[in-house]
Protein backbone atom coordinates (compact mmCIF):
# COMPACT_ATOMS: atom_id res chain seq x y z
CA MET A 1 57.26 12.73 55.62
CA LYS A 2 57.34 14.80 52.55
CA ARG A 3 56.84 18.62 52.92
CA GLU A 4 53.53 19.55 51.19
CA PHE A 5 53.42 21.80 48.26
CA LEU A 6 53.46 25.54 48.71
CA PHE A 7 49.79 26.00 47.82
CA VAL A 8 48.68 23.48 50.32
CA ARG A 9 50.66 24.97 52.98
CA PHE A 10 49.34 28.39 52.12
CA ALA A 11 45.64 26.93 51.87
CA ASN A 12 46.27 25.34 55.45
CA LYS A 13 47.63 28.73 56.83
CA GLU A 14 50.95 26.89 57.51
CA THR A 15 52.58 29.31 55.27
CA GLY A 16 52.05 33.11 55.23
CA VAL A 17 52.81 35.74 52.74
CA SER A 18 56.30 36.34 54.11
CA GLU A 19 57.05 32.63 53.39
CA VAL A 20 55.71 32.69 49.85
CA ILE A 21 57.97 35.66 49.27
CA ASP A 22 61.11 33.78 50.95
CA GLU A 23 60.38 30.87 48.94
CA PHE A 24 60.22 32.74 45.70
CA LEU A 25 63.41 34.87 46.58
CA GLU A 26 65.18 31.28 47.25
CA PHE A 27 64.57 30.25 43.69
CA THR A 28 64.51 33.24 41.25
CA GLU A 29 67.28 34.13 39.37
CA ASP A 30 65.88 37.41 37.93
CA ASP A 31 67.02 40.46 39.24
CA HIS A 32 64.00 42.47 38.34
CA SER A 33 61.84 40.10 40.37
CA ARG A 34 64.30 39.78 43.25
CA GLU A 35 63.93 43.66 43.52
CA ILE A 36 60.00 43.45 43.60
CA ALA A 37 59.99 40.72 46.11
CA SER A 38 62.58 42.36 48.28
CA ARG A 39 60.52 45.51 48.34
CA THR A 40 57.35 43.66 48.98
CA ARG A 41 58.98 41.77 51.85
CA ASN A 42 59.15 45.02 54.02
CA ASN A 43 55.59 45.84 53.30
CA LEU A 44 53.31 42.62 53.27
CA PRO A 45 50.12 42.77 51.34
CA GLU A 46 46.87 41.86 52.84
CA ILE A 47 45.38 38.70 51.20
CA SER A 48 43.08 37.10 53.56
CA LEU A 49 40.12 37.62 51.21
CA PHE A 50 42.40 35.51 48.43
CA LEU A 51 42.93 33.00 50.99
CA ARG A 52 39.23 32.42 51.55
CA ASP A 53 38.61 32.41 47.75
CA PHE A 54 41.69 30.18 47.20
CA ARG A 55 40.47 27.61 49.71
CA ASN A 56 36.80 27.69 48.15
CA ALA A 57 38.39 27.29 44.77
CA LEU A 58 40.44 24.09 45.81
CA ALA A 59 37.39 22.69 47.47
CA ASP A 60 35.48 23.02 44.17
CA ILE A 61 38.02 21.66 41.90
CA ILE A 62 38.51 18.63 44.30
CA GLU A 63 34.63 18.06 44.27
CA ASN A 64 33.86 19.00 40.66
CA GLY A 65 36.92 19.16 38.72
CA ILE A 66 38.52 21.84 36.66
CA SER A 67 35.99 24.41 35.34
CA GLN A 68 36.39 27.41 32.80
CA ARG A 69 35.34 29.42 36.12
CA PHE A 70 38.58 28.03 37.89
CA ILE A 71 40.83 28.73 35.00
CA ASN A 72 39.35 32.47 34.90
CA TYR A 73 40.16 32.61 38.64
CA VAL A 74 43.71 31.54 38.60
CA ASP A 75 44.38 33.68 35.27
CA SER A 76 42.82 36.83 36.86
CA TYR A 77 46.07 36.56 39.36
CA MET A 78 48.61 35.08 37.07
CA LYS A 79 48.22 36.93 33.73
CA PRO A 80 48.83 40.44 35.07
CA SER A 81 51.50 39.20 37.33
CA LEU A 82 53.89 36.76 35.97
CA THR A 83 55.50 35.86 32.83
CA GLU A 84 56.53 32.16 32.47
CA TYR A 85 59.36 30.98 30.44
CA VAL A 86 59.92 27.23 29.36
CA GLU A 87 63.17 25.69 28.06
CA GLY A 88 63.29 22.28 26.80
CA SER A 89 63.18 20.18 23.70
CA GLY A 90 59.74 20.91 22.69
CA THR A 91 58.67 17.35 22.05
CA SER A 92 58.00 16.30 25.55
CA ARG A 93 58.18 17.76 29.23
CA THR A 94 61.01 15.60 30.28
CA GLY A 95 63.86 17.82 30.71
CA GLU A 96 61.84 20.77 30.61
CA GLU A 97 62.71 23.93 32.66
CA ARG A 98 60.25 26.49 33.94
CA TRP A 99 60.73 29.75 35.62
CA ILE A 100 58.49 32.90 36.19
CA VAL A 101 59.43 36.38 36.22
CA LEU A 102 57.28 39.25 38.10
CA LYS A 103 56.05 41.79 35.72
CA GLU A 104 55.19 44.77 37.97
CA GLU A 105 55.23 45.49 41.72
CA ASP A 106 51.86 46.77 41.70
CA THR A 107 50.08 43.36 40.69
CA PRO A 108 48.77 40.57 42.75
CA TRP A 109 51.89 38.69 42.23
CA VAL A 110 52.19 36.77 45.60
CA GLU A 111 48.55 35.29 44.90
CA ALA A 112 49.98 34.73 41.32
CA ILE A 113 52.91 32.68 42.61
CA VAL A 114 50.28 30.41 44.85
CA CYS A 115 48.08 29.75 41.84
CA TYR A 116 51.18 29.11 39.79
CA ASN A 117 52.34 26.62 42.39
CA LEU A 118 48.84 24.86 42.13
CA MET A 119 48.84 24.71 38.19
CA LEU A 120 52.23 23.24 38.28
CA TYR A 121 50.96 20.54 40.58
CA ILE A 122 48.11 19.94 38.51
CA ARG A 123 49.98 19.87 35.41
CA THR A 124 52.33 17.28 36.83
CA TYR A 125 50.18 15.02 39.18
CA GLY A 126 46.77 15.84 38.17
CA LEU A 127 43.80 16.13 40.85
CA LYS A 128 43.57 12.48 42.09
CA GLU A 129 45.73 13.08 44.98
CA LEU A 130 44.74 16.33 46.03
CA LYS A 131 42.15 15.99 48.83
CA LEU A 132 40.25 18.02 51.53
CA CYS A 133 39.97 16.05 54.91
CA PRO A 134 36.54 15.81 56.02
CA VAL A 135 37.38 15.84 59.73
CA CYS A 136 39.81 18.61 60.08
CA GLN A 137 39.14 20.65 56.90
CA LYS A 138 42.74 20.59 55.82
CA PHE A 139 43.92 19.96 52.17
CA PHE A 140 46.61 17.52 51.55
CA THR A 141 48.60 15.48 49.02
CA ASN A 142 51.18 12.65 48.99
CA LYS A 143 48.93 10.16 50.72
CA GLY A 144 47.64 8.14 47.39
CA LYS A 145 44.49 8.42 45.46
CA TYR A 146 42.53 6.43 47.76
CA ALA A 147 43.22 8.36 50.96
CA LYS A 148 40.32 10.28 52.60
CA TYR A 149 42.03 11.55 55.87
CA CYS A 150 45.08 13.64 56.28
CA THR A 151 46.52 12.00 59.30
CA GLU A 152 45.85 8.79 61.32
CA ALA A 153 44.29 10.98 64.02
CA CYS A 154 41.64 12.16 61.49
CA LYS A 155 41.17 8.65 60.15
CA ILE A 156 40.32 7.34 63.74
CA GLN A 157 38.07 10.29 64.55
CA GLY A 158 36.42 10.16 61.21
CA LYS A 159 35.55 6.36 61.57
CA THR A 160 33.78 6.86 65.07
């Protein structure tokens, strides 16, 4: 089975702050960002309110699509925290390379990385395959646009 995206694992409480930082450290090549992430790793921020709001935002875009309110929500984390760089042909997204650099340590950059991961997902796949299981309330992708349940067990329980 394919591993879920970072934002899905985070929303489902399968990935915490330290795992978000570790995943970022695994891929970043920027020394400034690496220093910030390493220091933050030793003093993890409390983001339980963000988790609650993020789950609500995901449920809202699944139900209603992307709104200006949602864009403002993710921008409120991403704009003060991240700078995105894009390298490519300029004519299409094929062969495009994207990376982010953290601006400052005292920004909500962990939350911004989760939002950025969601925005990359939406840009690549759209919203058709992002779902919320009506039985267990977990978010999921990778099951096809007609899937309703995240697992066979939830499907059986949902049909009884």
